[in-house]
Amino acid sequence: MRSTIRALSPTTINRIAAGEVIERPAAAVKELVENALDAGARRIEVILAGGGIDRMEVIDDGHGIPAAELPLAIERHATSKLTDDSLVEIATLGFRGEALPSIGAAARLTLISRPAGQAAAASITVAGGAVGPVRPAAGAAGTRAIVEDLFYATPARRKFLRTPRAEAEAAERAVWRLAMAAPRVAFRLVSDERVIFDLPGGDEAARLSALFGRETAASMLPLDAARDGAVLAGFAGPAGLSRATTVLQSFVVNGRPVQDPLLRLAVRLAYRDVIAAGRHPVVALTLTLPAEALDVNVHPAKTELRFADGNGVRSLVMGALARMLERPITLAQAPPVRPAFSLSPAPAPRPAARGFAEAELALLAPPSARQLPAPVPPPAEDEAAHPLGAPVAQILDTYILAVAADGALVIIDQHAAHERLTEERLRAEFAAGGIASQPLLVPVVVDLDVTAARRLAGQAEMLARLGLQIEPFGAGAILVRALPAALRQPDAAGLLRDLADELAEDATPRALEARLDAALARLACHRSIRAGRRLAPAEMDALLRAMEATPRAATCSHGRPTYLRLTRASLESMFGR
Ligand code: ADP
Ligand code: MG
């Protein structure tokens, strides 16, 4: 049965567009804040309730909308920002005239606006696409946009929403990015009655300090570089500063916060050789390009870009970061000078308190294998039991060189190997009923940002199963009462920060099991002998024996190999014999 062709109603068109422009509350709040910035606001306040699904409100002190234009503001493809028909010179964040009608089609939207110099404000409401009359209203100079019951008119979209908590995080994150992009504008963000941040207008460095954390910002270095009319500025962390995820990476292109794959990749490549795999550098980069070198009209949400000269942009970013990373490190950061190569006999073991006791390593192994380490070197008949052989030297304080009974040369990555052992031990404890917890004599207070602190506090029950006892402590802090015993004395602040990053639901919504799994791997990382630590012969031997007794010891938790084996045959072929 064929139906006749007919034009869709404006309401249907707007609902379809809503699916693209505002796929979740974070996108709606982003559009409203962009409008406030485009209106020249000096101060923007965002109030969210229930992740922005129940209600969101954006208040600005910008130039406002005259009462006569309110009906146009919520009409599709009506904009004050494109003066002619050219899409080349776009100086504003918005330009498509789609956001307000899309929000009005999916929710109940009220605009209250008073242009500067006008005596009174006026309001208009559009609910599920039905537009009400313009009415006089009370209001300060500027604009107040109120969105209620987001997606009530588009139930299909509502079904795809995550928990209010996850939506709140994504929305807070969107405002965080815009606040990074507009440091001169004062921003206040309130979510479920908590003040997430309240920032005065200032310069880039002050904004960085407020949003990345004072300590982190203080260790970042300023950058600036230019190439073919493109100007790069901002701050980047030294190699030693890394996070578990890309949370502390901000990219702003021509005033617009973006999550552009080309820029992300350029940063990853620049740090590739100086940062551990699985860790992420900390950067806040601002790129300014001539309008014609950039197309922002790639996607309705405008978070993707197309660079006319992608290669040029990549080299600009990578070059500037490489020069920053090459700067001589200051004395305080410099590692102690050590010989690059040490052959047996290795230096005497360290005092037990700091050293890596062999009994402890033996404990890492599953119960069946809890026995004293094998003698060094292993006798020939032990060949099958000790495929990793006897340690003969430590190279670069990072790799253990061992010789197996069959003559094979084995090179072990001490950090990767130990990380896996710790993880397996934690897993075994977890499976056997719970990870042993060690109460702290004096509880530690760890300062985080409000979002991260709340995220951890919300996972307190799950973390307790991992041996970590925490409580919320004021707005942006967590009180740590106990830590997993297996971790000995980890740096509580670093551990909590990494866990908070790891548990961010914004990146990937995950089931409890997957989150436990990720958190376990994260814990293991905090109790692993680092690359760059010198090991005594007995410590090396204990590590190898524990590896042999541990399942999955051939790869670390990130899937990289923990050791390489060069057999006689492979050595001979390498030498062309
Ligand atoms: P766009 O931002 O792409 O122009 P929108 O649908 O977001 O489209 O907004 C439509 C118009 O409403 C804008 O062009 C602007 O003139 C006006 N407007 C929206 N929000 C504000 C605000 N906060 N202050 C002043 N004017 C606004
Ligand atoms: Mg807009």
Tab-separated table of N, CA and C in Angstrom, residues 505-566:
chain	number	residue	atom	x	y	z
A	505	GLU	N	31.985	7.333	33.666
A	505	GLU	CA	31.040	6.608	32.821
A	505	GLU	C	30.823	7.300	31.498
A	506	ASP	N	31.276	8.545	31.468
A	506	ASP	CA	31.060	9.323	30.262
A	506	ASP	C	31.700	8.659	29.054
A	507	ALA	N	32.920	8.199	29.254
A	507	ALA	CA	33.654	7.599	28.143
A	507	ALA	C	32.965	6.319	27.690
A	508	THR	N	32.706	5.421	28.613
A	508	THR	CA	32.099	4.145	28.257
A	508	THR	C	31.205	3.691	29.402
A	509	PRO	N	29.932	3.536	29.134
A	509	PRO	CA	29.078	3.011	30.185
A	509	PRO	C	29.386	1.529	30.345
A	510	ARG	N	29.621	1.088	31.562
A	510	ARG	CA	30.013	-0.307	31.718
A	510	ARG	C	29.261	-0.967	32.850
A	511	ALA	N	29.103	-2.263	32.735
A	511	ALA	CA	28.459	-3.012	33.795
A	511	ALA	C	29.401	-3.053	34.990
A	512	LEU	N	28.834	-3.375	36.157
A	512	LEU	CA	29.624	-3.394	37.390
A	512	LEU	C	30.860	-4.272	37.228
A	513	GLU	N	30.673	-5.425	36.597
A	513	GLU	CA	31.780	-6.361	36.481
A	513	GLU	C	32.945	-5.757	35.705
A	514	ALA	N	32.597	-5.081	34.622
A	514	ALA	CA	33.641	-4.472	33.804
A	514	ALA	C	34.342	-3.359	34.574
A	515	ARG	N	33.553	-2.644	35.402
A	515	ARG	CA	34.163	-1.552	36.169
A	515	ARG	C	35.086	-2.107	37.245
A	516	LEU	N	34.652	-3.211	37.880
A	516	LEU	CA	35.506	-3.863	38.868
A	516	LEU	C	36.817	-4.295	38.228
A	517	ASP	N	36.662	-4.847	37.041
A	517	ASP	CA	37.809	-5.360	36.317
A	517	ASP	C	38.811	-4.248	36.013
A	518	ALA	N	38.285	-3.138	35.514
A	518	ALA	CA	39.142	-2.009	35.178
A	518	ALA	C	39.803	-1.458	36.443
A	519	ALA	N	39.018	-1.405	37.536
A	519	ALA	CA	39.557	-0.854	38.776
A	519	ALA	C	40.660	-1.759	39.332
A	520	LEU	N	40.458	-3.068	39.195
A	520	LEU	CA	41.474	-4.024	39.655
A	520	LEU	C	42.800	-3.818	38.913
A	521	ALA	N	42.691	-3.694	37.598
A	521	ALA	CA	43.901	-3.502	36.796
A	521	ALA	C	44.585	-2.203	37.208
A	522	ARG	N	43.756	-1.193	37.513
A	522	ARG	CA	44.289	0.108	37.899
A	522	ARG	C	45.025	-0.001	39.233
A	523	LEU	N	44.453	-0.775	40.159
A	523	LEU	CA	45.102	-0.974	41.463
A	523	LEU	C	46.472	-1.621	41.272
A	524	ALA	N	46.478	-2.652	40.417
A	524	ALA	CA	47.716	-3.416	40.212
A	524	ALA	C	48.838	-2.503	39.769
A	525	CYS	N	48.477	-1.547	38.952
A	525	CYS	CA	49.468	-0.632	38.412
A	525	CYS	C	50.137	0.161	39.534
A	526	HIS	N	49.377	0.369	40.618
A	526	HIS	CA	49.910	1.188	41.711
A	526	HIS	C	50.765	0.409	42.684
A	527	ARG	N	50.885	-0.884	42.484
A	527	ARG	CA	51.713	-1.633	43.409
A	527	ARG	C	52.785	-2.346	42.589
A	528	SER	N	53.212	-1.767	41.519
A	528	SER	CA	54.143	-2.495	40.687
A	528	SER	C	55.508	-1.844	40.766
A	529	ILE	N	56.522	-2.685	40.793
A	529	ILE	CA	57.859	-2.115	40.787
A	529	ILE	C	58.000	-1.350	39.495
A	530	ARG	N	58.461	-0.154	39.619
A	530	ARG	CA	58.557	0.679	38.438
A	530	ARG	C	59.757	0.290	37.606
A	531	ALA	N	59.633	0.627	36.333
A	531	ALA	CA	60.822	0.594	35.505
A	531	ALA	C	61.753	1.619	36.132
A	532	GLY	N	63.047	1.362	36.129
A	532	GLY	CA	63.967	2.334	36.705
A	532	GLY	C	64.282	2.039	38.164
A	533	ARG	N	63.836	0.878	38.677
A	533	ARG	CA	64.242	0.533	40.040
A	533	ARG	C	65.232	-0.604	40.003
A	534	ARG	N	66.335	-0.406	40.691
A	534	ARG	CA	67.343	-1.468	40.678
A	534	ARG	C	66.914	-2.619	41.581
A	535	LEU	N	67.070	-3.834	41.080
A	535	LEU	CA	66.669	-5.013	41.843
A	535	LEU	C	67.900	-5.816	42.239
A	536	ALA	N	67.852	-6.398	43.438
A	536	ALA	CA	68.909	-7.307	43.872
A	536	ALA	C	68.714	-8.644	43.162
A	537	PRO	N	69.790	-9.450	43.044
A	537	PRO	CA	69.671	-10.741	42.349
A	537	PRO	C	68.534	-11.594	42.912
A	538	ALA	N	68.395	-11.611	44.230
A	538	ALA	CA	67.339	-12.445	44.815
A	538	ALA	C	65.960	-11.922	44.429
A	539	GLU	N	65.839	-10.602	44.315
A	539	GLU	CA	64.556	-10.024	43.926
A	539	GLU	C	64.209	-10.414	42.493
A	540	MET	N	65.249	-10.357	41.634
A	540	MET	CA	65.011	-10.731	40.231
A	540	MET	C	64.591	-12.182	40.144
A	541	ASP	N	65.287	-13.010	40.883
A	541	ASP	CA	64.985	-14.433	40.834
A	541	ASP	C	63.568	-14.688	41.334
A	542	ALA	N	63.208	-14.035	42.443
A	542	ALA	CA	61.870	-14.244	42.995
A	542	ALA	C	60.801	-13.805	42.004
A	543	LEU	N	61.072	-12.713	41.299
A	543	LEU	CA	60.100	-12.226	40.310
A	543	LEU	C	59.893	-13.264	39.207
A	544	LEU	N	61.006	-13.827	38.708
A	544	LEU	CA	60.898	-14.825	37.637
A	544	LEU	C	60.152	-16.070	38.099
A	545	ARG	N	60.483	-16.531	39.316
A	545	ARG	CA	59.819	-17.746	39.812
A	545	ARG	C	58.320	-17.492	40.010
A	546	ALA	N	57.971	-16.305	40.515
A	546	ALA	CA	56.553	-15.997	40.710
A	546	ALA	C	55.829	-15.936	39.369
A	547	MET	N	56.522	-15.416	38.344
A	547	MET	CA	55.899	-15.366	37.009
A	547	MET	C	55.582	-16.763	36.512
A	548	GLU	N	56.537	-17.680	36.734
A	548	GLU	CA	56.324	-19.042	36.239
A	548	GLU	C	55.124	-19.705	36.903
A	549	ALA	N	54.818	-19.253	38.110
A	549	ALA	CA	53.723	-19.879	38.854
A	549	ALA	C	52.405	-19.128	38.686
A	550	THR	N	52.390	-18.126	37.844
A	550	THR	CA	51.193	-17.291	37.730
A	550	THR	C	50.549	-17.436	36.361
A	551	PRO	N	49.235	-17.634	36.332
A	551	PRO	CA	48.573	-17.742	35.028
A	551	PRO	C	48.668	-16.419	34.276
A	552	ARG	N	48.658	-16.489	32.978
A	552	ARG	CA	48.647	-15.297	32.111
A	552	ARG	C	49.836	-14.366	32.333
A	553	ALA	N	50.943	-14.917	32.867
A	553	ALA	CA	52.069	-14.032	33.180
A	553	ALA	C	52.835	-13.582	31.931
A	554	ALA	N	52.471	-14.131	30.778
A	554	ALA	CA	53.235	-13.781	29.582
A	554	ALA	C	52.869	-12.409	29.023
A	555	THR	N	51.730	-11.872	29.469
A	555	THR	CA	51.381	-10.518	29.025
A	555	THR	C	51.001	-9.687	30.236
A	556	CYS	N	51.163	-8.388	30.138
A	556	CYS	CA	50.738	-7.522	31.228
A	556	CYS	C	49.251	-7.245	31.054
A	557	SER	N	48.666	-6.508	32.009
A	557	SER	CA	47.212	-6.310	31.935
A	557	SER	C	46.801	-5.498	30.718
A	558	HIS	N	47.738	-4.807	30.092
A	558	HIS	CA	47.398	-4.063	28.873
A	558	HIS	C	47.632	-4.910	27.625
A	559	GLY	N	47.993	-6.188	27.822
A	559	GLY	CA	48.149	-7.079	26.680
A	559	GLY	C	49.543	-7.078	26.057
A	560	ARG	N	50.455	-6.284	26.625
A	560	ARG	CA	51.809	-6.296	26.058
A	560	ARG	C	52.586	-7.458	26.654
A	561	PRO	N	53.602	-7.951	25.926
A	561	PRO	CA	54.357	-9.081	26.474
A	561	PRO	C	55.158	-8.645	27.704
A	562	THR	N	55.326	-9.571	28.637
A	562	THR	CA	56.138	-9.262	29.817
A	562	THR	C	57.579	-9.726	29.617
A	563	TYR	N	57.762	-10.673	28.680
A	563	TYR	CA	59.135	-11.098	28.422
A	563	TYR	C	59.328	-11.532	26.976
A	564	LEU	N	60.548	-11.527	26.529
A	564	LEU	CA	60.912	-11.998	25.193
A	564	LEU	C	61.902	-13.133	25.374
A	565	ARG	N	61.814	-14.126	24.488
A	565	ARG	CA	62.721	-15.263	24.589
A	565	ARG	C	63.495	-15.380	23.289
A	566	LEU	N	64.798	-15.286	23.370
A	566	LEU	CA	65.633	-15.458	22.177
A	566	LEU	C	66.296	-16.822	22.274
